[in-house]
Every structure is written in C-alpha cells, then in structure tokens.
Coordinates of C-alpha atoms in Angstrom, one line a residue:
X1 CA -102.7 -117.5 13.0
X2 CA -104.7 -117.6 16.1
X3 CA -107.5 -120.1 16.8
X4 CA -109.9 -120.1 19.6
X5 CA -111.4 -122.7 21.8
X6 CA -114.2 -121.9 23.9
X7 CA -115.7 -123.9 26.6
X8 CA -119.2 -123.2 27.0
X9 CA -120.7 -124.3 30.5
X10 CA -123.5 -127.2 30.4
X11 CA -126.0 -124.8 32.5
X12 CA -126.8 -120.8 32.0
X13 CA -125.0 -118.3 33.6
X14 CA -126.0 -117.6 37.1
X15 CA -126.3 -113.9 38.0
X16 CA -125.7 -114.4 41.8
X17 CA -126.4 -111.5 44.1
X18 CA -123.5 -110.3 45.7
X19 CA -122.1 -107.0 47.4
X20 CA -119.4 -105.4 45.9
X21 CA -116.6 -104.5 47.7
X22 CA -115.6 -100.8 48.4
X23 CA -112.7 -99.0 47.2
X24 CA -109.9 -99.0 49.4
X25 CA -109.3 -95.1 50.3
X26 CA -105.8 -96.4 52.0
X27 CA -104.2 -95.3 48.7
X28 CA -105.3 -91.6 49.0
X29 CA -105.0 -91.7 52.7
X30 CA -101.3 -93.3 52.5
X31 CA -100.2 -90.4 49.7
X32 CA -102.1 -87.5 51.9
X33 CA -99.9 -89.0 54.6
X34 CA -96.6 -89.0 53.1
X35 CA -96.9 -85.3 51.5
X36 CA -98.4 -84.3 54.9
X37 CA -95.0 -85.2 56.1
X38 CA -93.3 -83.3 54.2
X39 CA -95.3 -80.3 54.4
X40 CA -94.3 -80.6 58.2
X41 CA -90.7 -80.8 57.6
X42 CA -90.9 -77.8 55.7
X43 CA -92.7 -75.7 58.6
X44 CA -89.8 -77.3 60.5
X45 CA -87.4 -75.2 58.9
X46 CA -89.6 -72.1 58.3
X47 CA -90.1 -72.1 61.9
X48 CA -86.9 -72.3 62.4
X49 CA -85.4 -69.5 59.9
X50 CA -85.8 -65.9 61.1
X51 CA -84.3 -64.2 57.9
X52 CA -82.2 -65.1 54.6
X53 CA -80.0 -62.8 53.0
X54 CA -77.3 -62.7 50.0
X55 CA -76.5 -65.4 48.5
X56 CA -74.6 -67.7 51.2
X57 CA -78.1 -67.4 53.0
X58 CA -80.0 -68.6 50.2
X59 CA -77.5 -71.9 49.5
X60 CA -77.4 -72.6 52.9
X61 CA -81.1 -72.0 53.3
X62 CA -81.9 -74.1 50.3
X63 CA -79.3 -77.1 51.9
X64 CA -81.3 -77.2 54.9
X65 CA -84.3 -77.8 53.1
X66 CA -83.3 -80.6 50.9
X67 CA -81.5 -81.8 53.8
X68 CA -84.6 -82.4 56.0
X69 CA -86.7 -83.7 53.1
X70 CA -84.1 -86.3 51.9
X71 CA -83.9 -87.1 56.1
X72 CA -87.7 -87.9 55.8
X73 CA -88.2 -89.2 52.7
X74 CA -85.5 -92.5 54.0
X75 CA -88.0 -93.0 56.2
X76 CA -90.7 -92.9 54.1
X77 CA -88.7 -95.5 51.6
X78 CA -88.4 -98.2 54.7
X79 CA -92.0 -97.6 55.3
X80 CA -92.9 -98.7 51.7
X81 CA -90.4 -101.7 51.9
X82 CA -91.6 -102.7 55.3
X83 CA -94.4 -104.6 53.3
X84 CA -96.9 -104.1 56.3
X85 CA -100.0 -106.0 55.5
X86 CA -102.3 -103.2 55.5
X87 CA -100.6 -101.0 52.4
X88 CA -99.8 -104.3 50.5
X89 CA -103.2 -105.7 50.8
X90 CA -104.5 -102.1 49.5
X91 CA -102.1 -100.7 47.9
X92 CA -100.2 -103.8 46.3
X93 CA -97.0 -104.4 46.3
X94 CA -96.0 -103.5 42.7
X95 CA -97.0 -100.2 43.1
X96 CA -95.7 -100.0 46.6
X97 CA -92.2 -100.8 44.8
X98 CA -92.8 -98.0 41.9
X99 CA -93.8 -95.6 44.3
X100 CA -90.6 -96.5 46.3
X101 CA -88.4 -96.4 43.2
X102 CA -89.8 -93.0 42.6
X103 CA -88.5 -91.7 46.1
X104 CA -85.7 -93.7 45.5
X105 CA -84.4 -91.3 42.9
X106 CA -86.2 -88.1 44.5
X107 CA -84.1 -89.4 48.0
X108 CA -80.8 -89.4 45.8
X109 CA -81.1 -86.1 44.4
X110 CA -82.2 -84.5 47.3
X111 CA -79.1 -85.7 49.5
X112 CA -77.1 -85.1 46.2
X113 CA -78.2 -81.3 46.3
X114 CA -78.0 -80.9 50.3
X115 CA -74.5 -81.8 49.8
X116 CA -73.7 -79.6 47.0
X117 CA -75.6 -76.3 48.2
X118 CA -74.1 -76.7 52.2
X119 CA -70.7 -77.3 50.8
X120 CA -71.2 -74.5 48.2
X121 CA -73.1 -71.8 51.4
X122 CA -70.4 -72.8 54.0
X123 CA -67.5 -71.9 51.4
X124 CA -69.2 -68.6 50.6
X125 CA -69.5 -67.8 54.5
X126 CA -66.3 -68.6 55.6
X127 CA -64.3 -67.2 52.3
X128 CA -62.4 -70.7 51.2
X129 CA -62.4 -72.9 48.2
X130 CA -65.2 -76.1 47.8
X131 CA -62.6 -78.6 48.4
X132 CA -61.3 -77.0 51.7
X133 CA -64.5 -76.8 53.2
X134 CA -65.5 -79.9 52.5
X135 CA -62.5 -81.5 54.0
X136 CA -63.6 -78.7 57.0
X137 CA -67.3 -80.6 56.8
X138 CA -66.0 -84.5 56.9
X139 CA -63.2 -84.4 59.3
X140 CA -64.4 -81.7 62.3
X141 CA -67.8 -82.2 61.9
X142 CA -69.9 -84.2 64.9
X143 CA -71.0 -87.6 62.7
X144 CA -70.0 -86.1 59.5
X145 CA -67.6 -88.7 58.6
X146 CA -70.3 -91.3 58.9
X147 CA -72.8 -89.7 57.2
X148 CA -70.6 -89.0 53.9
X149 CA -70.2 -92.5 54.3
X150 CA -73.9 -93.3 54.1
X151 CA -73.9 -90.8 51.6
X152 CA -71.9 -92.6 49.6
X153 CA -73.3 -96.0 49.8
X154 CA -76.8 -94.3 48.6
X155 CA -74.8 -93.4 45.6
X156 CA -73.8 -97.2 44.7
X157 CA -77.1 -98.6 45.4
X158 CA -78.6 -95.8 43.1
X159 CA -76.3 -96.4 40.3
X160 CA -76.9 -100.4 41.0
X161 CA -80.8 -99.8 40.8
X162 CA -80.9 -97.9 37.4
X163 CA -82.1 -100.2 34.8
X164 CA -79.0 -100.2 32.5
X165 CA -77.2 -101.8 36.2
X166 CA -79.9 -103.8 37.0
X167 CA -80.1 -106.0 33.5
X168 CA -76.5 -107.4 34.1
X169 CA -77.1 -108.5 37.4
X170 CA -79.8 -111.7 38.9
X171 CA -82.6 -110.3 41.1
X172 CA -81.1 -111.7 43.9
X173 CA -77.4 -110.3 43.8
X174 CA -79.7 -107.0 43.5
X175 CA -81.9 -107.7 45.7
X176 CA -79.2 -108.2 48.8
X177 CA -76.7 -105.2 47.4
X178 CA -80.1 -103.4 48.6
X179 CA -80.0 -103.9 51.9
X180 CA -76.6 -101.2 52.0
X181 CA -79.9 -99.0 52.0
X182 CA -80.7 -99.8 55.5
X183 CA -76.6 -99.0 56.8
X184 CA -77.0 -96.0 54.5
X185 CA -79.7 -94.9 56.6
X186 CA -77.8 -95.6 60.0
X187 CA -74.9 -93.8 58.9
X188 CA -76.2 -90.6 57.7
X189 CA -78.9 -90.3 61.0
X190 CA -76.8 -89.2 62.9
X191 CA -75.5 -86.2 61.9
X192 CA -78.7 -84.2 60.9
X193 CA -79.6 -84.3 64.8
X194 CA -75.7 -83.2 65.9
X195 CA -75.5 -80.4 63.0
X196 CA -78.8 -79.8 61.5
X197 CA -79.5 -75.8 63.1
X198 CA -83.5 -77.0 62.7
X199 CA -82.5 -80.1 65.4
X200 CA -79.7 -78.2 67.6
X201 CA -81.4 -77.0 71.2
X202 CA -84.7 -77.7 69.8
X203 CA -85.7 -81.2 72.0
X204 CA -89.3 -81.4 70.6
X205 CA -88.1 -81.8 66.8
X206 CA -85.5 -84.3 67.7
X207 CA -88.2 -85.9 69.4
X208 CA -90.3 -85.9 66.7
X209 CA -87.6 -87.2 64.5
X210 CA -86.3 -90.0 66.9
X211 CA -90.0 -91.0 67.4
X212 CA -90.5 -90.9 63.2
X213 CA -87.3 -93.4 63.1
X214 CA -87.6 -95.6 65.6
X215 CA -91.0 -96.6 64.3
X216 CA -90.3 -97.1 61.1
X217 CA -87.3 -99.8 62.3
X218 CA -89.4 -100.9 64.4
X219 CA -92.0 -102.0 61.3
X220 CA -89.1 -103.0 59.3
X221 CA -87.8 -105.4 62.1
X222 CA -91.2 -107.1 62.7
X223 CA -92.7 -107.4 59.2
X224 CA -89.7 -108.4 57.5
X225 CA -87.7 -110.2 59.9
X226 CA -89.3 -111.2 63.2
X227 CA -93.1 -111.9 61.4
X228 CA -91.1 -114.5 58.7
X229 CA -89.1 -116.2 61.5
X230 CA -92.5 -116.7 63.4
X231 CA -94.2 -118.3 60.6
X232 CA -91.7 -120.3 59.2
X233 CA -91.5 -122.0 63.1
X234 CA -94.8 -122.1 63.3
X235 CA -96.0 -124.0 60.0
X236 CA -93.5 -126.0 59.2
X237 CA -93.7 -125.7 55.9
X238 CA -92.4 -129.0 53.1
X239 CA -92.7 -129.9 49.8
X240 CA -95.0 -133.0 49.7
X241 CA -94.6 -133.1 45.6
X242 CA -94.1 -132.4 42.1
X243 CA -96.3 -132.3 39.6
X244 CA -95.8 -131.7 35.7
X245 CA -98.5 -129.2 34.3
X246 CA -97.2 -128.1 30.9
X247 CA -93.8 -128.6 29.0
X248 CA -91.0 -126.2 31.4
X249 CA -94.2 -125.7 33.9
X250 CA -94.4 -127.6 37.3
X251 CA -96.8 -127.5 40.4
X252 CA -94.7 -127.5 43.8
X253 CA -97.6 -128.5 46.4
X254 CA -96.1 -127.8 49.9
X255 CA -98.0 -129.0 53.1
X256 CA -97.6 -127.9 56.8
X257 CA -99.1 -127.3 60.1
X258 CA -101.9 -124.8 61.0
X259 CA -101.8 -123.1 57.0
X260 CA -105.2 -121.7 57.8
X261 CA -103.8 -119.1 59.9
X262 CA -101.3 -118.0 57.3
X263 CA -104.8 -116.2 55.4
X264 CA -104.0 -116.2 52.4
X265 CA -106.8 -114.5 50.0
X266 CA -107.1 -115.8 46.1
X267 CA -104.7 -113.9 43.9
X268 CA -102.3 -113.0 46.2
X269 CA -98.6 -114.8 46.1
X270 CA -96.1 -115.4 48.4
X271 CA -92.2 -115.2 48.4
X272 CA -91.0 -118.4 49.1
X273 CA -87.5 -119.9 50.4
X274 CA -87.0 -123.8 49.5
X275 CA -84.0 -124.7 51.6
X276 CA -82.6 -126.7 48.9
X277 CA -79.0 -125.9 47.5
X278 CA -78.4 -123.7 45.8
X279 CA -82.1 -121.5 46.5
X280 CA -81.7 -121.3 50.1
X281 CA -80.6 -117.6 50.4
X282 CA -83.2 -116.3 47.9
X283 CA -87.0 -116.0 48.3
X284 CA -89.1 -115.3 45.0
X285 CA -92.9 -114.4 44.9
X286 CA -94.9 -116.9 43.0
X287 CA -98.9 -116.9 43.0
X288 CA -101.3 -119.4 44.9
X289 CA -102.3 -121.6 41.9
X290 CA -105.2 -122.9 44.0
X291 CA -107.2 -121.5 47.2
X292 CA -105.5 -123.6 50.0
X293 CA -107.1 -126.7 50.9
X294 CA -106.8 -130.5 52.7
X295 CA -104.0 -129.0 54.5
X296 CA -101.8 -128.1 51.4
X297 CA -100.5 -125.2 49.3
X298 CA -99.8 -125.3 45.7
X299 CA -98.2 -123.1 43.6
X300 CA -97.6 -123.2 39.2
X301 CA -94.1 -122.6 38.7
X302 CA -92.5 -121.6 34.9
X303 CA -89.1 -122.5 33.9
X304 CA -87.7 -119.0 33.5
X305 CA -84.2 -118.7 34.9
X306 CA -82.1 -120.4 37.6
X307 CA -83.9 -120.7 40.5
X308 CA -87.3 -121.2 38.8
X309 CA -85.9 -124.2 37.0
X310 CA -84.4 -126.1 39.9
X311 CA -87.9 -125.8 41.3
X312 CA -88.5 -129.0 38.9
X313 CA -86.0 -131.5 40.7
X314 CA -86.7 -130.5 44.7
X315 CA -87.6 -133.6 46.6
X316 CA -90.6 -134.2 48.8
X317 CA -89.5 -133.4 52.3
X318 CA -87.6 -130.0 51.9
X319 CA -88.0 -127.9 54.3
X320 CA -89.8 -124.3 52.9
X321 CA -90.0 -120.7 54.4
X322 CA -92.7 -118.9 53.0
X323 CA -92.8 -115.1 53.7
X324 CA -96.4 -113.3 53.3
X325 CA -99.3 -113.5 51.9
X326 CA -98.3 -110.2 49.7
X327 CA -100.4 -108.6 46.9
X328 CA -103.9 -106.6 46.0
X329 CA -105.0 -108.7 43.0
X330 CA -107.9 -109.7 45.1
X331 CA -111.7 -109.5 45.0
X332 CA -111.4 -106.6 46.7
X333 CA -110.7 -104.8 44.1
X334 CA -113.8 -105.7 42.2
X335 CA -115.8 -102.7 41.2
X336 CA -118.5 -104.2 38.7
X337 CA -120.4 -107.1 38.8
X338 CA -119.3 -108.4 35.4
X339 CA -115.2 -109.7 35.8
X340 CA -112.6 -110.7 32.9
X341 CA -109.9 -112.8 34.2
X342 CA -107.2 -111.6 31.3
X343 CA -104.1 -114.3 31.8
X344 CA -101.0 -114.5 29.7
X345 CA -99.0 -117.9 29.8
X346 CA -98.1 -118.7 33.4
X347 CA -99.9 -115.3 34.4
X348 CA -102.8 -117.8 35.0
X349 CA -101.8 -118.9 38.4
X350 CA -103.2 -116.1 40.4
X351 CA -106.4 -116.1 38.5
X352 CA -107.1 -119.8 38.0
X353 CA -107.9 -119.2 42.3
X354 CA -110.0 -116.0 41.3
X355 CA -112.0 -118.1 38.3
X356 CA -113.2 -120.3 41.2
X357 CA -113.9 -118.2 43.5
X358 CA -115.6 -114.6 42.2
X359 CA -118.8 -114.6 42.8
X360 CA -121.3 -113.6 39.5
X361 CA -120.5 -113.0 35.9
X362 CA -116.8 -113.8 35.7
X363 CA -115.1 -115.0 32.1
X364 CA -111.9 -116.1 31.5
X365 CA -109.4 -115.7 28.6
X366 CA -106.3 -117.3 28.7
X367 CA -103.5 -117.0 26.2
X368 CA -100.6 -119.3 25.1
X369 CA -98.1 -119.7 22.4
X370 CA -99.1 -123.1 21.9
X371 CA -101.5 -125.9 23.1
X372 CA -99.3 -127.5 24.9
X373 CA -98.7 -124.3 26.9
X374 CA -102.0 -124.1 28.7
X375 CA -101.4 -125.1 32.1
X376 CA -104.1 -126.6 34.5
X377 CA -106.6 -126.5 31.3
X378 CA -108.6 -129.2 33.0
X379 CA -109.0 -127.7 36.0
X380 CA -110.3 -124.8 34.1
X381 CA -112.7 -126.7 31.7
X382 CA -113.4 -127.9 35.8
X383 CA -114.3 -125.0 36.7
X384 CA -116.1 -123.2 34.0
X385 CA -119.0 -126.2 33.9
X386 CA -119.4 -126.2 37.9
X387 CA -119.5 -122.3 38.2
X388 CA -121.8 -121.1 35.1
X389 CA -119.0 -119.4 33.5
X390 CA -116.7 -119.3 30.1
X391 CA -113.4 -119.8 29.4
X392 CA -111.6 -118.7 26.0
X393 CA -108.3 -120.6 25.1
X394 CA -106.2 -118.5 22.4
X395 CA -103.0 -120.2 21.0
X396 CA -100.5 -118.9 18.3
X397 CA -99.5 -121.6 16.1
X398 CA -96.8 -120.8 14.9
X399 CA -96.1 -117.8 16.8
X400 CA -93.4 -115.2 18.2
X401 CA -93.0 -114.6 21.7
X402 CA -95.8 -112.3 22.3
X403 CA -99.4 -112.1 19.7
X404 CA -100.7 -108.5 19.4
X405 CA -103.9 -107.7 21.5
X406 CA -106.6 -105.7 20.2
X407 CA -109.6 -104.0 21.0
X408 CA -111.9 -105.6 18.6
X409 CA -110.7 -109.1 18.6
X410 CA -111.2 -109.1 22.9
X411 CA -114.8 -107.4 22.2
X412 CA -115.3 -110.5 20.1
X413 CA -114.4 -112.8 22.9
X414 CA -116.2 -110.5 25.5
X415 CA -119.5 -108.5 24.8
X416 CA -119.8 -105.4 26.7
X417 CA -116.1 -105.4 27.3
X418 CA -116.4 -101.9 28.7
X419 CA -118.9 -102.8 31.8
X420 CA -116.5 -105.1 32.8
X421 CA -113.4 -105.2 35.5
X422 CA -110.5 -106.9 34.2
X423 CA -107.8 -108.6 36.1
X424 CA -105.0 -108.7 33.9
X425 CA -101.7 -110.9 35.3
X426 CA -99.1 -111.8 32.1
X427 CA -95.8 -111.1 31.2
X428 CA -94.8 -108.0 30.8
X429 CA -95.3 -107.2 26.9
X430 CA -98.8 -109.2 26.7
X431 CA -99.6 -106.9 29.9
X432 CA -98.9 -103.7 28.3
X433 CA -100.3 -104.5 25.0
X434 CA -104.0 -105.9 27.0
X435 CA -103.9 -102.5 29.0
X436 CA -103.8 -100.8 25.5
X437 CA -106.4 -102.8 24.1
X438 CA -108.6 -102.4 26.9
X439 CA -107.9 -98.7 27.4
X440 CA -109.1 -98.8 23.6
X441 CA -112.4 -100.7 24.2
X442 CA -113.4 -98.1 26.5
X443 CA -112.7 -99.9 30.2
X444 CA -112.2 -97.1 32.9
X445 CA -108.1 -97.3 34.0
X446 CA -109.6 -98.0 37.6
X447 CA -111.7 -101.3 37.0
X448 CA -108.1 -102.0 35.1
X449 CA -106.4 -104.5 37.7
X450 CA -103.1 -106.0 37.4
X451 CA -99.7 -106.2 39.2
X452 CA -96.6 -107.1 38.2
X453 CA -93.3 -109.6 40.4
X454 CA -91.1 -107.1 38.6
X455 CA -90.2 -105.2 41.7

C-alpha cells in the first residue's frame, strides 16, 4: 500500500522571474568533433591509396582502414575519460562513460578486424599460410611485437568490461584492471607510425598523429592526475564528523581550507578518497548533500557495499582527497520554468541542494520503502516552508525493493506534469520505471534529466 504525506508551504507559491539557462550545444559540437575525426582519417588513407585490385588489395585495403580508425578512436576513448571539466559539466559524466563504453567495443572490433584482414591480405600477397605470416608480422616487424602486445591487453580489459565479467568483480578491482587501457595504448602506438603505408615518408600525417596523441596525454595527465594532486594539497581536506540521518544512512561533513575555490555547483558529486584503511586506494563519487557552506562539505552516504559502509565508523580528523566537482545534473539544464525534483531513496542527496536552490516553481517527490528511510526530511519540510514550494513523501509499507511508478499516480502528485523538467536521480530500477512513467505522461525526453554513478 502506498500512503502519501505532503507538506504544504505556510505562504503561496512564488513565481520568481528568472532566466533560463541555454542548452549546452557542447554535446552536438563534441559528436560533430569526434566523427569529424574520423572522416579525416579516412581521407588519410584515400589520399593515400592510388588503386585496389583483386582480392589481397581489398583485405589489405580494408586493414588499413580499420587500422587508422581503431588508432583514432584510442584517442578519442582517453579524451572521454580525461573527465575535462568542460564535457563533464555539459555533457555529464554518465553519458560521457556510455558513450566511451560504446567506443570501447567499436575500438575492439576494429583492432580485432585490422588484425584479421592484414594478416589475411599479407598471406594472400606473399603465397603462405595465416599462421606463417603472422609469425612473419610479430617477430620482423618494426614495433610489432609491442603492439600485439597492446593488442592483447585490449582483449582482457574488453572481456573484463562485458557485463557478465564485471558482476563478479568490486568496482574498484575493475576500475584499476582499467588502467591496462592506457599501456594498451603505449604499446600499440608505435607501430602504426613504423608500418602503417598512410604514416611511412609522409611527415605531415605523423605530425598530425603525434600532435593528436600527445594532447590527449597531455589532458589525461593534468585532469586526472596532476589537477587531483593540486587540490588535495591545496584544501586539505578532513572529516570533521558523523552524523546519523536514517537507519544504514550517514552524513560525512568534511572541512578544509579555501573550499570556495573547489566550485562546486548544486547537484554535482565528487569522487572522494578517505585515507582510512582499508578505502585509501579507491575514490567513489557520492553527491553534495548540501550547497557548501561555513567552511564545510557534506555529503549523505547509504550503506550499500564495503566501502560505503565503513564510511559510518571514520573518525574526525582523517585526512580526504576529493577529486572534482564532476556531473551535469545542474540548473543548467533547466529548460522550463516549472521543475520536479524526482528522488528515489538516497537519490535525494543531489537534489535536496537543487530543492534549495532553483529558482521558481520547483516540487519535490521523494520516495522510500519506509518512513524511517527518508533521509534529511526535516531539512526538506525546512526547505519547502522557506522557499514557497511542495514536497511529497511516498512510502511503501510493507513493500518490495522497488514500488511501480505510473503515469497517473505522478499526475496526481504533480498537475501539468508534462510542462515540467524533471530531475530524476534513484536507483537504477526506480530510474527506469520514473523515465517510463514520465515518457507516458507526455514530458519531452530532453526536459528528462538524470545521471546515473554506474560508470
């Protein structure tokens, strides 16, 4: 059975005047970019190629082409990862890390195929079996040796990343097998640029290429490794306490030097690094549970697996490395000046910060299994009276892990559903079950907002 609670501010609704923001084009511009690329490397080989004939031409012809694009497309996957601030703050980072998995597999199958169909163009030209010329290929090849190495490690981390892999292993085990991906990358550069007939006597390509790599390292090294080390020297971050909010849910409030700097914009999280045992060589993304203020940081933490749970028993005075801000679930993407805040269990710690500070019509819906469950429900009651909003509490008692969402029962909650923009932030069945139900209501898929730490 679900019940309802609704707390009604003491004053009307103010509709403030405000300016929206505009859409970010840095999502079409970013995608025009990347398959811009590619359209180059391809004129790259075209330019290249004066004639193909029979079918060693054509296998060989074709290896060059998935050669170049899996070439790019590594650098287009480190690009994605770099998480540079202006394509996570647009963009977001969960997307950035589907549109990365997507190249991910597309990166494989191209090296996979380059492989195959040079192997398989070679033999035909020279008149020997597969297997000869490939030894031929590895061992008297400039670099060749090192790239079927690199070649090989892409394999393993590709049959590490597929879901069935990925289930029987922590995030962070995952997360640091990864990194073979950047060695990967070292090992197979090489050898386009020493064999590769579109790189051989032809300077301004292997410029180009060179100038392509080297940035992208570059990016990689600075917003991943040199921008982190800065910060975490530079605020001296600590946990100054602990605080209970909810049965398995704490609030970790961290203090430091010069936070304002760090910019952190309501909704966004950050990956944080307690240098505790045991959590040390792991950083997880959790939300801002609160806009940062009187020199602290707070963030809402659920019980959900080892590192989350331990969490609960750090003491005041550990040292903390926090790595960001990341994310796009920001008023930035606002589009309408009506705003549902759409929050499953501890989902609503990035949007308890955006119920206080939207500007306008903003309602919030928050949804537990139980009473008990409804973290920071005073700060929200708080929040509805000062601002001129609502705030809808909807509990399953007794319940199973997840309560159906429909169309109807939100238009209940929510007149006008369909004029609104909806920021959506739960676990992962409640998520796909609100976008259904709000698809259903009739809200466009682009004032749908919502991003997910399942990277």
């Amino acid at each position: 059975m679900t019940t309802t609670f609704t707390t009604t501010p003491a004053h009307a609704d103010r509709h403030t005047r405000h300016r929206l923001p505009r859409r970010s084009s840095v999502p079409l511009l970013a995608q025009g970019a990347i398959w811009s690329g590619a359209v180059g490397v391809l004129a790259l080989w075209w330019g290249d190629t004066t004639s193909v004939v029979g079918p060693a031409g054509w296998l060989t012809g074709a290896g060059r082409i998935t050669g170049l694009l899996a070439g790019y497309a590594c650098a287009v996957l480190l690009a994605l990862m770099a998480r540079i601030p202006l394509l996570d703050h647009t963009i977001g980072s969960d997307r950035l890390a589907r549109w990365h998995a997507f190249g991910g597999r597309c990166t494989v199958s191209l090296a996979l195929a380059h492989t195959l169909l040079i192997i398989w163009g070679y033999s035909l030209t020279s008149h020997t079996g597969m297997v000869s010329q490939t030894s031929t290929l590895v061992l008297h090849y400039p670099d060749l040796l090192k790239g079927t190495a690199g070649f090989l490690l892409f394999l393993v981390t590709a049959v590490l990343s597929a879901r069935a892999a990925r289930r029987r292993m922590s995030y962070e085990t995952w997360h640091y097998l990864h990194f073979a991906t950047y060695l990967a990358v070292f090992l197979t550069f090489g050898h386009q640029l020493s064999n590769g007939a579109d790189f051989v006597g032809n300077r301004l390509a292997q410029t180009a290429w060179y100038t392509l790599f080297v940035t992208v390292a570059a990016l990689v090294a600075w917003y991943r490794f040199a921008v982190p080390l800065r910060r975490g020297l530079r605020h001296r971050l600590r946990v100054a306490a602990i605080h209970p909010e909810a049965p398995g849910v704490v609030s970790v409030y961290v203090t430091g030097e010069h936070l304002h700097e760090l910019g952190g914009e309501p909704g966004q999280f950050l990956r944080w690094r307690f240098l505790a045992p045991g959590l040390w060589w792991t950083a997880n993304p959790y939300s801002l549970s609160a806009p940062a203020r009187h020199g602290h940081l707070r963030i809402t933490v659920k019980s959900a697996g080892g590192h989350s749970s331990a969490l609960s028993r750090l003491r005041p005075g550990t040292r903390v490395w926090a790595e960001g801000p990341y994310g796009g679930l920001t008023a930035n993407r606002r589009t309408a000046p009506k705003v549902l805040l759409l929050a499953g269990g501890v989902g609503i710690t990035p949007l308890r910060t955006l119920f206080e500070t939207l500007p306008g019509q903003v309602t919030l819906v928050y949804r537990a299994r139980r009473t008990e469950d409804l973290a920071l429900r005073a700060e929200l009651d708080t929040i509805a009276a000062r601002r001129g909003g609502a705030v809808h509490y909807v509990v399953d008692e007794p319940a199973p892990c997840s309560s159906p969402l429909t169309a109807s029962a939100l238009g209940v909650l929510v007149p006008d559903l369909a004029a609104h923009d909806v920021y959506l932030c739960g676990p992962p069945g409640m998520t796909e079950a609100a976008v259904t139900a709000l698809r259903d209501a009739g809200v466009p898929s682009r004032r749908i907002h919502h991003e997910s730490f399942a990277f």
